mmCIF file with all atom_site columns, C-alpha atoms in Angstrom:
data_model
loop_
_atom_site.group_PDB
_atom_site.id
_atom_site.type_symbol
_atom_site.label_atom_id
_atom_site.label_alt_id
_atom_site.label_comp_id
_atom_site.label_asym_id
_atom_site.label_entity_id
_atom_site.label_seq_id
_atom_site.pdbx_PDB_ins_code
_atom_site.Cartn_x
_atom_site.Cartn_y
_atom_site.Cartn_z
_atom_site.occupancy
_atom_site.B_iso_or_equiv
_atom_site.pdbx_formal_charge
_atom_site.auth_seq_id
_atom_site.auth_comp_id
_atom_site.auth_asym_id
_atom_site.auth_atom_id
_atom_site.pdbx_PDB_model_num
ATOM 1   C CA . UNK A 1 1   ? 0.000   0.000   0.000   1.00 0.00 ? 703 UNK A CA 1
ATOM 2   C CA . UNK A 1 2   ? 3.183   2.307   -0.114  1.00 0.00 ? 704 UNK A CA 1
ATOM 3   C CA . UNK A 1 3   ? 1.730   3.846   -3.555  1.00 0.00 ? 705 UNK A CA 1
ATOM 4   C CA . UNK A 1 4   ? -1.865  3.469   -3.716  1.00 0.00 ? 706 UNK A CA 1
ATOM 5   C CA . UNK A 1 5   ? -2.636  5.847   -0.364  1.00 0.00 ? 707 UNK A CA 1
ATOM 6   C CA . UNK A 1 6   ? -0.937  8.574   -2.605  1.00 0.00 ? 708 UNK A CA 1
ATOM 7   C CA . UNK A 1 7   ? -3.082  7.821   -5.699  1.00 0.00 ? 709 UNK A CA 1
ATOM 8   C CA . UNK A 1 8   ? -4.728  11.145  -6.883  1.00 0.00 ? 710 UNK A CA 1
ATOM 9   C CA . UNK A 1 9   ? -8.372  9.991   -7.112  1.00 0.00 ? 711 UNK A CA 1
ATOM 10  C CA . UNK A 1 10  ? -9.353  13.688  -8.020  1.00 0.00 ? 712 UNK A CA 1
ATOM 11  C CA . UNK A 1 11  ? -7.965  13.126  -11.674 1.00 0.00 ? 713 UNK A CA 1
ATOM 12  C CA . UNK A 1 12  ? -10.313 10.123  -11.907 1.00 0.00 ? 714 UNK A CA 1
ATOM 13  C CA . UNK A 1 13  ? -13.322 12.245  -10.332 1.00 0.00 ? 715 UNK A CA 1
ATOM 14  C CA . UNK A 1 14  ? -12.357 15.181  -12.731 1.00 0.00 ? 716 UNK A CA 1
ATOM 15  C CA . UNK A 1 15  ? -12.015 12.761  -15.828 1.00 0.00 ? 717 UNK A CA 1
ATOM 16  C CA . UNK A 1 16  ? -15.446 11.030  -15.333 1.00 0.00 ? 718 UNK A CA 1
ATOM 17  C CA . UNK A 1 17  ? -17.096 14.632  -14.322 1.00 0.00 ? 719 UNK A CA 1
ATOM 18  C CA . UNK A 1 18  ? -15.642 16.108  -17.716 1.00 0.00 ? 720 UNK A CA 1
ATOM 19  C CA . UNK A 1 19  ? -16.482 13.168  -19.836 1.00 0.00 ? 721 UNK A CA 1
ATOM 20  C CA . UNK A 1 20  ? -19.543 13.091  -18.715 1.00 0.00 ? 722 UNK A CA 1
ATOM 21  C CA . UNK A 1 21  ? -19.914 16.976  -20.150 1.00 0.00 ? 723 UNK A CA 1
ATOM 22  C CA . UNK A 1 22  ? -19.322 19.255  -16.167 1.00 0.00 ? 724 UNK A CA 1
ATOM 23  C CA . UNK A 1 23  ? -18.293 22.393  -16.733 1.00 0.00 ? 725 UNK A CA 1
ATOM 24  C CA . UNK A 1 24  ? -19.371 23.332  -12.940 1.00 0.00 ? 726 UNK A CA 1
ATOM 25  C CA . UNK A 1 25  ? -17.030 23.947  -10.013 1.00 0.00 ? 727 UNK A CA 1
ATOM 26  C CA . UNK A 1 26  ? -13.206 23.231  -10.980 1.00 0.00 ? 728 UNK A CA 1
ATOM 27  C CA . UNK A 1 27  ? -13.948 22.534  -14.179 1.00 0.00 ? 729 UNK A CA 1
ATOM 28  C CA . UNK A 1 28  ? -15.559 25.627  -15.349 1.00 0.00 ? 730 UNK A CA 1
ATOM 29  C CA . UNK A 1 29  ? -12.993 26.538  -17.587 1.00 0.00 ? 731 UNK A CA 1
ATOM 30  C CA . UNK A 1 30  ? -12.900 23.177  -19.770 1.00 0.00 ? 732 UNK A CA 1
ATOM 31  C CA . UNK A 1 31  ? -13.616 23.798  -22.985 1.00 0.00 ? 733 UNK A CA 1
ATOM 32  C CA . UNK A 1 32  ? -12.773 21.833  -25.181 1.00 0.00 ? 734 UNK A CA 1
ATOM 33  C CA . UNK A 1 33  ? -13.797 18.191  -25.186 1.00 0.00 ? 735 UNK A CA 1
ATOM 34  C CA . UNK A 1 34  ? -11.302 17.007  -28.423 1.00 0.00 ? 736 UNK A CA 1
ATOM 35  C CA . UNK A 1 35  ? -8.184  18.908  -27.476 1.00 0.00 ? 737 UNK A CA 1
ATOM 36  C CA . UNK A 1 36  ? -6.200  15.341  -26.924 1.00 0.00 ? 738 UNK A CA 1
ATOM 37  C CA . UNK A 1 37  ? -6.842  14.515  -30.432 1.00 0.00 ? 739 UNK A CA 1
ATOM 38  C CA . UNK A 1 38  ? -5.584  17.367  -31.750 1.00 0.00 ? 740 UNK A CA 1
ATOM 39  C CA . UNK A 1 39  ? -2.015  16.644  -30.431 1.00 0.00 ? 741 UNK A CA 1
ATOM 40  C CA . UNK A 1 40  ? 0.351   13.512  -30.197 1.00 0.00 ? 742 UNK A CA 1
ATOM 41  C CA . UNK A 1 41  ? -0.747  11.426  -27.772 1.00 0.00 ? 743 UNK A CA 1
ATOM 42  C CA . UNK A 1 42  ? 1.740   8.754   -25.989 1.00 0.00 ? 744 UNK A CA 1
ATOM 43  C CA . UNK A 1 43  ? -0.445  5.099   -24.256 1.00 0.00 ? 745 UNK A CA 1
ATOM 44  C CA . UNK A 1 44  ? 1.309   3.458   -22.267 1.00 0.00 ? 746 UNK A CA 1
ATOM 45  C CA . UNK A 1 45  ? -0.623  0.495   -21.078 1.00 0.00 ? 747 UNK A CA 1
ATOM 46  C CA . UNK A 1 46  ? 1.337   -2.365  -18.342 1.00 0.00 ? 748 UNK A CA 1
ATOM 47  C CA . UNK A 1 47  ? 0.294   -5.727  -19.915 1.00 0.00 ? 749 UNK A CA 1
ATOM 48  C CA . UNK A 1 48  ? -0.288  -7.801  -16.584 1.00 0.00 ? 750 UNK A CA 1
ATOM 49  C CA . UNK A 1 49  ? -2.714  -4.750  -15.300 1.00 0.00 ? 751 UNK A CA 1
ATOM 50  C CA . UNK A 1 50  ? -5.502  -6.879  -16.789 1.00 0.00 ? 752 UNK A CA 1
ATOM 51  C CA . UNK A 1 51  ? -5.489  -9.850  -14.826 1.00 0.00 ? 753 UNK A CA 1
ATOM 52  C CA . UNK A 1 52  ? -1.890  -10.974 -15.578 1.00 0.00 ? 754 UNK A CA 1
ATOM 53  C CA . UNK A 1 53  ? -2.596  -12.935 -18.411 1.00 0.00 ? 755 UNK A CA 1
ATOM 54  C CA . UNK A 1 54  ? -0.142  -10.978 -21.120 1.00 0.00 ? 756 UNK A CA 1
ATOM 55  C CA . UNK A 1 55  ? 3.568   -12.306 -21.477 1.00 0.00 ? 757 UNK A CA 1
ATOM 56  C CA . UNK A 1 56  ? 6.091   -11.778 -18.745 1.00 0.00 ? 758 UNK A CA 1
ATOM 57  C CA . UNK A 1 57  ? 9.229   -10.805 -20.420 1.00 0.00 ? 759 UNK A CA 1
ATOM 58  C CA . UNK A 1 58  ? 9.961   -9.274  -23.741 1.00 0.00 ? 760 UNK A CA 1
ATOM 59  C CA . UNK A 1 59  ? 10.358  -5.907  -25.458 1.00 0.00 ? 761 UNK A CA 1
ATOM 60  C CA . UNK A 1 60  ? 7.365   -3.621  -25.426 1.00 0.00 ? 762 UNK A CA 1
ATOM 61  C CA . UNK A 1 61  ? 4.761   -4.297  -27.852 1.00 0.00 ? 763 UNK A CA 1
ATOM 62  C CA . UNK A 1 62  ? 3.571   -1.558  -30.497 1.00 0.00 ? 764 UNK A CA 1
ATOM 63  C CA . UNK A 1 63  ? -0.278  -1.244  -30.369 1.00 0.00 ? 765 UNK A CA 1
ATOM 64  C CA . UNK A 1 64  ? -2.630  0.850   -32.745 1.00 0.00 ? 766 UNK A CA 1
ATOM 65  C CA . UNK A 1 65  ? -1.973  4.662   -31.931 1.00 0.00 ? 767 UNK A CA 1
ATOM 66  C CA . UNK A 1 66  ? -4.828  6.427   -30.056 1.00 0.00 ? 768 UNK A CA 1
ATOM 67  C CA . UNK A 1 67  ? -5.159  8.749   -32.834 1.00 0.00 ? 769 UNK A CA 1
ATOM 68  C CA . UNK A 1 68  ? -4.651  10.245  -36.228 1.00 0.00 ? 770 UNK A CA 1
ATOM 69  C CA . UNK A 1 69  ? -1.426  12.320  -34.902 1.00 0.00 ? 771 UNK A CA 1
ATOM 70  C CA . UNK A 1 70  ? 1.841   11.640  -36.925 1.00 0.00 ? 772 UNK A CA 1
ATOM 71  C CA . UNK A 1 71  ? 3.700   11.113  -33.500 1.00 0.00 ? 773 UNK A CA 1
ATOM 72  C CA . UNK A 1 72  ? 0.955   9.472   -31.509 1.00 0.00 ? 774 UNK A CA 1
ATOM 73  C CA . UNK A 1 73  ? 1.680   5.972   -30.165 1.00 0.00 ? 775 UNK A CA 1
ATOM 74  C CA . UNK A 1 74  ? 0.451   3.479   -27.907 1.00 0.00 ? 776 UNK A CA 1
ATOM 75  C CA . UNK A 1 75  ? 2.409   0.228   -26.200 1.00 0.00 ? 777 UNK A CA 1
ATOM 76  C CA . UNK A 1 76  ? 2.292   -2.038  -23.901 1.00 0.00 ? 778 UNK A CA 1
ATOM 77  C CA . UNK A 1 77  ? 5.128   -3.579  -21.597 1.00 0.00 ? 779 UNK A CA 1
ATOM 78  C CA . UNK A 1 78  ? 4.817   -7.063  -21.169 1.00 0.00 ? 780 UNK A CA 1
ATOM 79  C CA . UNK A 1 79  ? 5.375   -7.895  -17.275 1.00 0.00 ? 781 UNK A CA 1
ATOM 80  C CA . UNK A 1 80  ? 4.159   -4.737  -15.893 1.00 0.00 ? 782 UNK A CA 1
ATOM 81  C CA . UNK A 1 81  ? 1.409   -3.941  -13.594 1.00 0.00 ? 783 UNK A CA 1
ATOM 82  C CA . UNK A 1 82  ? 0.620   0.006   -12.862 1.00 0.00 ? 784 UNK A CA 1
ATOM 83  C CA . UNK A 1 83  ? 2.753   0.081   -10.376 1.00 0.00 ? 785 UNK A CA 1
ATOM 84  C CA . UNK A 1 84  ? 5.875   -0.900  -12.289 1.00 0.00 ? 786 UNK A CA 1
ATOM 85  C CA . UNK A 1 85  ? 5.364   2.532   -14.555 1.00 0.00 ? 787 UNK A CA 1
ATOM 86  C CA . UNK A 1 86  ? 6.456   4.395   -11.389 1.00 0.00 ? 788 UNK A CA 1
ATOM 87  C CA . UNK A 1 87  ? 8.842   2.321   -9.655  1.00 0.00 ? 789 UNK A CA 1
ATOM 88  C CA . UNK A 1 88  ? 10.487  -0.342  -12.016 1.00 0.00 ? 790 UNK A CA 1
ATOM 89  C CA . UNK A 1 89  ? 14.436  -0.272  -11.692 1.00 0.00 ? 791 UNK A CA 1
ATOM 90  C CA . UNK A 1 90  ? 16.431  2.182   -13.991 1.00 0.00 ? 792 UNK A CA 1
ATOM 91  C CA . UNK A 1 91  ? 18.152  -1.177  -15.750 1.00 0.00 ? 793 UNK A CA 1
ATOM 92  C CA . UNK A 1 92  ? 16.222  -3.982  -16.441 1.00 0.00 ? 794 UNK A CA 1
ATOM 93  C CA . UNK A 1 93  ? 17.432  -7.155  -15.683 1.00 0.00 ? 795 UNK A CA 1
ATOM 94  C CA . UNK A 1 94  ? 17.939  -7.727  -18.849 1.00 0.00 ? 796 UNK A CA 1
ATOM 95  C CA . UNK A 1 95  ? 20.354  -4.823  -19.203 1.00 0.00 ? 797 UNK A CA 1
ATOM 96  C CA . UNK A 1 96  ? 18.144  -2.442  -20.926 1.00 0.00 ? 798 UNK A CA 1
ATOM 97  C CA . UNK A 1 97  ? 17.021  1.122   -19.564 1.00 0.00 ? 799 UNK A CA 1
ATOM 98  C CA . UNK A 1 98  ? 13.455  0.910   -18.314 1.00 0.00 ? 800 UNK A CA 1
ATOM 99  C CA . UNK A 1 99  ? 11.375  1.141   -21.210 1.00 0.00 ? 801 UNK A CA 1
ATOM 100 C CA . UNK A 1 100 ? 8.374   3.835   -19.291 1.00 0.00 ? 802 UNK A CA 1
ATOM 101 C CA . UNK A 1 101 ? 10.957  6.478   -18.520 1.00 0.00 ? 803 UNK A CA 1
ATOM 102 C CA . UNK A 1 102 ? 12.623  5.661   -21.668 1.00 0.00 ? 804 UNK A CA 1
ATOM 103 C CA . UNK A 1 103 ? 9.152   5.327   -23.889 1.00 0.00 ? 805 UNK A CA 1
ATOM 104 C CA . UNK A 1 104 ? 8.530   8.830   -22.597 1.00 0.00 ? 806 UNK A CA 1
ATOM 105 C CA . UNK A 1 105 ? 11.587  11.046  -22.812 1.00 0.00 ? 807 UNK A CA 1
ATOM 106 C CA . UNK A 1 106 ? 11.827  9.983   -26.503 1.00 0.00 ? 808 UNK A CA 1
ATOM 107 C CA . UNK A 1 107 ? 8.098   10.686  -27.208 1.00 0.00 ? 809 UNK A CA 1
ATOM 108 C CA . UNK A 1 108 ? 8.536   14.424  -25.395 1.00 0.00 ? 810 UNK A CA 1
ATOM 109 C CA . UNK A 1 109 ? 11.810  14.784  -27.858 1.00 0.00 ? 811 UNK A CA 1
ATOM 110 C CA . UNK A 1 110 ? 10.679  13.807  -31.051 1.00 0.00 ? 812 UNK A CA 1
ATOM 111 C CA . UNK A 1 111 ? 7.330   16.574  -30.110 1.00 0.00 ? 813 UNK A CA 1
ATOM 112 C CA . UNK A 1 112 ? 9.512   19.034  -28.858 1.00 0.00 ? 814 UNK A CA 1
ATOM 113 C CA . UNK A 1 113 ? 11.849  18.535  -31.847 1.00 0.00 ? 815 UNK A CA 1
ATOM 114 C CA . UNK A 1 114 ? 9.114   18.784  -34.508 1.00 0.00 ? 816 UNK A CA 1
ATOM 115 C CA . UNK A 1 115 ? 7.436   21.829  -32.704 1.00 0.00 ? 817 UNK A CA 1
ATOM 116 C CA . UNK A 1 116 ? 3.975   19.896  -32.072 1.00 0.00 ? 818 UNK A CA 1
ATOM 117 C CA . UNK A 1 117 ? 1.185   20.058  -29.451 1.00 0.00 ? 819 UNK A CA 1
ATOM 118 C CA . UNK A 1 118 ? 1.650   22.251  -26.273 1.00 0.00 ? 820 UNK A CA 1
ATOM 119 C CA . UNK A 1 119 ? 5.838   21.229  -26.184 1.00 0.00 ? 821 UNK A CA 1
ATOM 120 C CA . UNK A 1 120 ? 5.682   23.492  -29.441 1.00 0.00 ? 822 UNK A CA 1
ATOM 121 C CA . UNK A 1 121 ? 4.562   26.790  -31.055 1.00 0.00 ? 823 UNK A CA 1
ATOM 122 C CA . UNK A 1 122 ? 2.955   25.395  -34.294 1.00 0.00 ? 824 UNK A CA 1
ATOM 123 C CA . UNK A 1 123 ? -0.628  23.561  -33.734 1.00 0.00 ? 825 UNK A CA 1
ATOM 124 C CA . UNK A 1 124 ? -1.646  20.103  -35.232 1.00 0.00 ? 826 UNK A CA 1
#
């Protein structure tokens, strides 16, 4: 329980309350509804989160991107549960850096780099 009495349950309350179309309270100044598909988006999903069924071991697999983005891209890393995405070791055990942290910093250089979503100045 080291992680989960931290969780911030307010994004979850926040996500279902804005889905669900609130624009009341802290959420008042929401507007738009489609602004994640108008910028790369990065999934990252831990493959044994569902029940541990998906392989243990192995490099991450490349799903369908979660939209129409050039640099949007989704995968999943075999092994992990959510917890792993915040505190799996820097090196693998099987030598190679740990592919969240790594997933992530190259996905926020190649957007940076090609001046896209809010990392940039031009728009979609």
């Amino acid at each position: 329980g080291f992680i989960e009495q931290y969780f911030p349950t307010q994004i979850n309350t926040d996500l279902t309350a804005a889905a669900a179309g609130s624009r009341s309270g802290t959420l008042a100044n929401l507007q738009y509804s489609d602004g994640i598909d108008l910028h790369p988006e990065l999934v990252i999903t831990a493959g044994n989160s569902q029940g541990n069924i998906g392989p243990a071991t192995g490099v991450p697999i490349v799903d369908p991107p979660p939209n129409a983005q050039p640099l949007s891209r989704a995968i999943t890393i075999p092994g992990y549960t959510h917890l792993d995405v915040l505190t799996a070791a820097r090196v693998q055990n099987n030598g190679l850096p740990e592919p969240v942290s790594a997933n992530v910093a190259s996905f926020m250089l190649q957007v940076a780099r090609n001046g896209r979503g809010a990392l940039g100045s031009a728009g979609p």
